Tab-separated table of C-alpha atoms and ligand atoms in Angstrom:
chain	number	residue	atom	x	y	z
A	811	UNK	CA	9.172	62.607	-150.183
A	812	UNK	CA	6.965	59.674	-151.119
A	813	UNK	CA	5.283	58.453	-147.952
A	814	UNK	CA	2.282	56.959	-149.659
A	815	UNK	CA	-0.945	55.214	-148.722
A	816	UNK	CA	-2.513	53.135	-151.489
A	817	UNK	CA	-6.249	52.871	-150.907
A	818	UNK	CA	-9.220	51.219	-152.559
A	819	UNK	CA	-11.714	48.380	-152.124
A	820	UNK	CA	-10.623	44.722	-152.309
A	821	UNK	CA	-9.859	43.922	-155.951
A	822	UNK	CA	-9.305	47.543	-157.045
A	823	UNK	CA	-5.688	46.776	-157.940
A	824	UNK	CA	-3.720	47.928	-154.916
A	825	UNK	CA	-1.369	44.944	-154.944
A	826	UNK	CA	-0.876	45.085	-158.716
A	827	UNK	CA	0.066	48.765	-158.695
A	828	UNK	CA	2.099	48.485	-155.499
A	829	UNK	CA	4.384	46.005	-157.279
A	830	UNK	CA	5.604	48.424	-159.963
A	831	UNK	CA	5.536	51.515	-157.701
A	832	UNK	CA	7.854	49.735	-155.276
A	833	UNK	CA	10.352	48.993	-158.069
A	834	UNK	CA	10.051	52.289	-159.905
A	835	UNK	CA	10.497	54.496	-156.838
A	836	UNK	CA	12.635	52.185	-154.685
A	837	UNK	CA	10.369	52.395	-151.663
A	838	UNK	CA	9.288	49.410	-149.556
A	839	UNK	CA	5.806	48.005	-150.187
A	840	UNK	CA	4.162	47.419	-146.827
A	841	UNK	CA	1.015	45.338	-147.164
A	842	UNK	CA	-0.658	44.462	-143.873
A	843	UNK	CA	-2.594	41.726	-145.703
A	844	UNK	CA	0.689	40.176	-146.922
A	845	UNK	CA	2.205	40.494	-143.453
A	846	UNK	CA	-0.759	38.714	-141.901
A	847	UNK	CA	-0.702	36.015	-144.599
A	848	UNK	CA	3.019	35.436	-143.989
A	849	UNK	CA	2.316	35.122	-140.277
A	850	UNK	CA	-0.455	32.595	-141.015
A	851	UNK	CA	1.773	30.579	-143.345
A	852	UNK	CA	4.562	30.418	-140.781
A	853	UNK	CA	2.144	29.334	-138.056
A	854	UNK	CA	3.345	32.070	-135.679
A	855	UNK	CA	1.342	33.230	-132.664
A	856	UNK	CA	0.165	36.283	-134.602
A	857	UNK	CA	-0.821	34.076	-137.542
A	858	UNK	CA	-2.914	31.782	-135.387
A	859	UNK	CA	-4.575	34.740	-133.740
A	860	UNK	CA	-5.728	36.319	-137.018
A	861	UNK	CA	-6.390	33.244	-139.181
A	862	UNK	CA	-10.127	32.789	-138.579
A	863	UNK	CA	-10.812	36.531	-138.649
A	864	UNK	CA	-9.101	36.954	-142.018
A	865	UNK	CA	-10.547	33.870	-143.667
A	866	UNK	CA	-14.091	34.959	-142.919
A	867	UNK	CA	-13.365	38.450	-144.260
A	868	UNK	CA	-13.433	40.441	-141.026
A	869	UNK	CA	-10.951	43.069	-139.924
A	870	UNK	CA	-8.139	42.335	-137.509
A	871	UNK	CA	-8.218	44.556	-134.396
A	872	UNK	CA	-6.853	48.084	-134.684
A	873	UNK	CA	-4.527	47.432	-131.761
A	874	UNK	CA	-2.815	44.439	-133.342
A	875	UNK	CA	-2.639	46.006	-136.797
A	876	UNK	CA	-1.282	49.361	-135.616
A	877	UNK	CA	1.434	47.720	-133.523
A	878	UNK	CA	2.547	45.707	-136.553
A	879	UNK	CA	2.684	48.793	-138.786
A	880	UNK	CA	4.482	50.955	-136.258
A	881	UNK	CA	7.229	48.384	-135.922
A	882	UNK	CA	7.554	48.096	-139.694
A	883	UNK	CA	7.516	51.843	-140.436
A	884	UNK	CA	10.237	52.412	-137.874
A	885	UNK	CA	12.706	50.263	-139.789
A	886	UNK	CA	15.582	52.034	-141.577
A	887	UNK	CA	14.365	51.130	-145.088
A	888	UNK	CA	11.340	53.422	-144.618
A	889	UNK	CA	13.472	56.534	-144.043
A	890	UNK	CA	13.430	57.475	-147.742
A	891	UNK	CA	9.749	56.743	-148.303
A	892	UNK	CA	7.215	53.940	-148.031
A	893	UNK	CA	4.128	52.558	-149.715
A	894	UNK	CA	1.368	51.403	-147.386
A	895	UNK	CA	-1.172	49.021	-148.904
A	896	UNK	CA	-4.241	47.950	-146.935
A	897	UNK	CA	-3.482	50.224	-144.001
A	898	UNK	CA	-5.122	52.288	-142.595
A	899	UNK	CA	-8.558	50.716	-142.955
A	900	UNK	CA	-10.417	52.429	-140.117
A	901	UNK	CA	-10.532	55.955	-138.684
A	902	UNK	CA	-8.769	54.861	-135.454
A	903	UNK	CA	-5.995	53.361	-137.612
A	904	UNK	CA	-5.687	56.610	-139.583
A	905	UNK	CA	-5.456	58.568	-136.332
A	906	UNK	CA	-2.843	56.165	-134.988
A	907	UNK	CA	-0.862	56.490	-138.217
A	908	UNK	CA	-0.980	60.274	-138.002
A	909	UNK	CA	0.384	60.089	-134.469
A	910	UNK	CA	3.128	57.566	-135.239
A	911	UNK	CA	4.069	59.475	-138.396
A	912	UNK	CA	4.817	62.517	-136.230
A	913	UNK	CA	6.619	60.489	-133.583
A	914	UNK	CA	8.985	58.876	-136.052
A	915	UNK	CA	9.105	61.932	-138.372
A	916	UNK	CA	7.695	59.944	-141.283
A	917	UNK	CA	4.285	61.489	-141.931
A	918	UNK	CA	2.089	60.461	-144.840
A	919	UNK	CA	2.595	62.816	-147.796
A	920	UNK	CA	0.126	61.373	-150.317
A	921	UNK	CA	-2.933	59.110	-150.510
A	922	UNK	CA	-3.521	57.355	-153.825
A	923	UNK	CA	-7.081	56.061	-153.997
A	924	UNK	CA	-8.207	53.628	-156.682
A	925	UNK	CA	-11.976	53.365	-156.963
A	926	UNK	CA	-13.884	50.588	-158.689
A	927	UNK	CA	-17.552	49.549	-158.903
A	928	UNK	CA	-18.733	46.501	-156.905
A	929	UNK	CA	-19.716	44.360	-159.888
A	930	UNK	CA	-16.201	44.660	-161.299
A	931	UNK	CA	-14.631	43.885	-157.902
A	932	UNK	CA	-16.742	40.755	-157.548
A	933	UNK	CA	-15.717	39.609	-161.013
A	934	UNK	CA	-12.020	40.269	-160.396
A	935	UNK	CA	-11.870	38.628	-156.982
A	936	UNK	CA	-13.605	35.512	-158.331
A	937	UNK	CA	-10.883	35.093	-160.958
A	938	UNK	CA	-7.953	36.119	-158.794
A	939	UNK	CA	-5.082	33.676	-158.276
A	940	UNK	CA	-2.090	34.597	-156.159
A	941	UNK	CA	1.428	33.332	-155.651
A	942	UNK	CA	1.875	32.075	-152.074
A	943	UNK	CA	5.635	32.504	-152.406
A	944	UNK	CA	6.187	36.012	-153.807
A	945	UNK	CA	2.716	37.558	-153.528
A	946	UNK	CA	2.263	38.255	-157.258
A	947	UNK	CA	-1.364	38.427	-158.364
A	948	UNK	CA	-2.989	37.098	-161.546
A	949	UNK	CA	-6.474	36.671	-162.954
A	950	UNK	CA	-7.799	33.694	-164.900
A	951	UNK	CA	-9.954	36.037	-167.011
A	952	UNK	CA	-7.997	39.248	-167.441
A	953	UNK	CA	-4.376	38.865	-166.268
A	954	UNK	CA	-3.485	35.266	-167.067
A	955	UNK	CA	-0.049	33.938	-166.136
A	956	UNK	CA	2.099	32.806	-169.077
A	957	UNK	CA	1.740	29.178	-167.980
A	958	UNK	CA	-1.611	28.246	-166.483
A	959	UNK	CA	-1.464	27.937	-162.689
A	960	UNK	CA	2.194	29.001	-162.438
A	961	UNK	CA	3.652	32.292	-161.153
A	962	UNK	CA	5.418	34.326	-163.876
A	963	UNK	CA	7.761	35.858	-161.317
A	964	UNK	CA	9.027	32.858	-159.359
A	965	UNK	CA	7.569	29.663	-160.826
A	966	UNK	CA	5.560	28.659	-157.749
A	967	UNK	CA	2.088	27.145	-158.059
A	968	UNK	CA	-0.702	29.736	-157.869
A	969	UNK	CA	-3.512	29.408	-155.325
A	970	UNK	CA	-6.865	31.024	-154.610
A	971	UNK	CA	-6.894	32.995	-151.364
A	972	UNK	CA	-9.170	31.489	-148.705
A	973	UNK	CA	-10.941	34.818	-148.252
A	974	UNK	CA	-11.552	35.149	-152.011
A	975	UNK	CA	-14.930	33.434	-151.789
A	976	UNK	CA	-18.366	34.983	-152.128
A	977	UNK	CA	-19.307	35.013	-148.428
A	978	UNK	CA	-16.007	36.515	-147.244
A	979	UNK	CA	-15.950	39.021	-150.071
A	980	UNK	CA	-19.413	40.257	-149.096
A	981	UNK	CA	-18.142	40.916	-145.561
A	982	UNK	CA	-14.955	42.570	-146.872
A	983	UNK	CA	-16.985	44.907	-149.087
A	984	UNK	CA	-19.361	45.767	-146.224
A	985	UNK	CA	-16.381	46.535	-143.999
A	986	UNK	CA	-14.846	48.616	-146.750
A	987	UNK	CA	-17.902	50.845	-147.148
A	988	UNK	CA	-18.570	51.098	-143.440
A	989	UNK	CA	-15.055	51.479	-142.028
A	990	UNK	CA	-12.611	52.363	-144.783
A	991	UNK	CA	-14.435	54.636	-147.207
A	992	UNK	CA	-14.837	57.354	-144.516
A	993	UNK	CA	-11.052	57.700	-144.659
A	994	UNK	CA	-11.367	59.396	-148.026
A	995	UNK	CA	-12.914	62.427	-146.312
A	996	UNK	CA	-10.328	62.238	-143.557
A	997	UNK	CA	-7.531	62.604	-146.132
A	998	UNK	CA	-9.405	65.049	-148.342
A	999	UNK	CA	-9.657	67.382	-145.353
A	1000	UNK	CA	-5.882	67.102	-144.988
A	1001	UNK	CA	-5.400	67.807	-148.689
A	1002	UNK	CA	-3.573	64.524	-149.285
A	1003	UNK	CA	-6.058	62.672	-151.470
A	1004	UNK	CA	-5.619	61.821	-155.151
A	1005	UNK	CA	-8.411	59.828	-156.788
A	1006	UNK	CA	-8.011	57.409	-159.704
A	1007	UNK	CA	-10.466	55.356	-161.727
A	1008	UNK	CA	-9.668	51.658	-161.326
A	1009	UNK	CA	-11.546	50.888	-164.551
A	1010	UNK	CA	-8.861	52.692	-166.593
A	1011	UNK	CA	-6.806	49.572	-167.129
A	1012	UNK	CA	-3.449	48.721	-165.664
A	1013	UNK	CA	-1.186	50.440	-168.205
A	1014	UNK	CA	-3.157	53.694	-168.424
A	1015	UNK	CA	-3.418	53.871	-164.682
A	1016	UNK	CA	0.313	53.336	-164.441
A	1017	UNK	CA	0.894	56.363	-166.670
A	1018	UNK	CA	-1.312	58.728	-164.664
A	1019	UNK	CA	-0.070	57.518	-161.292
A	1020	UNK	CA	3.532	57.903	-162.486
A	1021	UNK	CA	2.832	61.502	-163.505
A	1022	UNK	CA	1.532	62.274	-160.053
A	1023	UNK	CA	4.314	60.502	-158.154
A	1024	UNK	CA	7.009	62.139	-160.293
A	1025	UNK	CA	5.569	65.512	-159.342
A	1026	UNK	CA	5.772	64.656	-155.619
A	1027	UNK	CA	9.226	63.030	-155.457
B	2531	ADP	P1	-7.993	42.950	-149.804
B	2531	ADP	O1	-7.897	42.113	-151.034
B	2531	ADP	O2	-9.314	42.751	-149.123
B	2531	ADP	O3	-7.631	44.374	-150.007
B	2531	ADP	P2	-5.669	42.520	-147.993
B	2531	ADP	O4	-4.681	41.568	-148.522
B	2531	ADP	O5	-5.307	43.949	-147.936
B	2531	ADP	O6	-7.011	42.253	-148.796
B	2531	ADP	O7	-6.093	42.069	-146.514
B	2531	ADP	C1	-6.579	40.775	-146.251
B	2531	ADP	C2	-7.200	40.708	-144.869
B	2531	ADP	O8	-6.224	41.028	-143.867
B	2531	ADP	C3	-8.341	41.692	-144.610
B	2531	ADP	O9	-9.583	41.235	-145.098
B	2531	ADP	C4	-8.291	41.787	-143.078
B	2531	ADP	O10	-8.872	40.649	-142.484
B	2531	ADP	C5	-6.803	41.757	-142.785
B	2531	ADP	N1	-6.243	43.125	-142.779
B	2531	ADP	C6	-5.352	43.633	-143.655
B	2531	ADP	N2	-5.078	44.927	-143.378
B	2531	ADP	C7	-5.827	45.244	-142.299
B	2531	ADP	C8	-6.019	46.432	-141.543
B	2531	ADP	N3	-5.381	47.573	-141.851
B	2531	ADP	N4	-6.873	46.388	-140.500
B	2531	ADP	C9	-7.525	45.269	-140.162
B	2531	ADP	N5	-7.412	44.124	-140.850
B	2531	ADP	C10	-6.572	44.093	-141.894
B	2532	ZN	ZN1	5.643	34.030	-157.314
């Protein structure tokens, strides 16, 4: 069973790899960042609540985030596996996920961590452009779209995320090291952690991650 958490600092490639894993293994990609951004774009109550927090690079409360994930993981399409991206990000979230996983009989079976040095993350985030419509991610330096400024997947105009600026990124990286990195030990202790080098390049990484996931299917 592939009940996966995809982990790594902002810019490590979680979204990029989630996109092909979702297709290749037919499991839903659940990105809390995407869910929050959709809520912001639709102007819902949740969106308005989290907008300022997200744009400045801070973390949304554990309570709000866990409630969102629990609802999503309980849906029928997660019965045959799921791919969490950007959740959990704190120890209380990991504990909540462990509890809900038992309650709904969908426990995490694997944690795929992609590590990457800060200087590379800063470079990647600076060049990142995303599709507001389908969520696809590009980079003006390293992963250019076929037509400048246009999404390869759906043709929408690419944008720069509001939190992809230097000040917000600094806060996101601080939060990552302080709150999220300790999760690696949490999952190592549970024997669920697999570590990958985010500097490997997209295609090579795809090969090694595929090998692992095939062995866990
Ligand atoms: P990143 O590129 O930093 O990995 P994400 O798209 O995963 O970005 O998340 C964007 C923002 O959404 C985060 O900086 C945070 O404000 C909020 N967010 C997403 N997931 C969580 C979470 N699990 N807990 C708290 N906040 C979250
Ligand atoms: Zn698109």
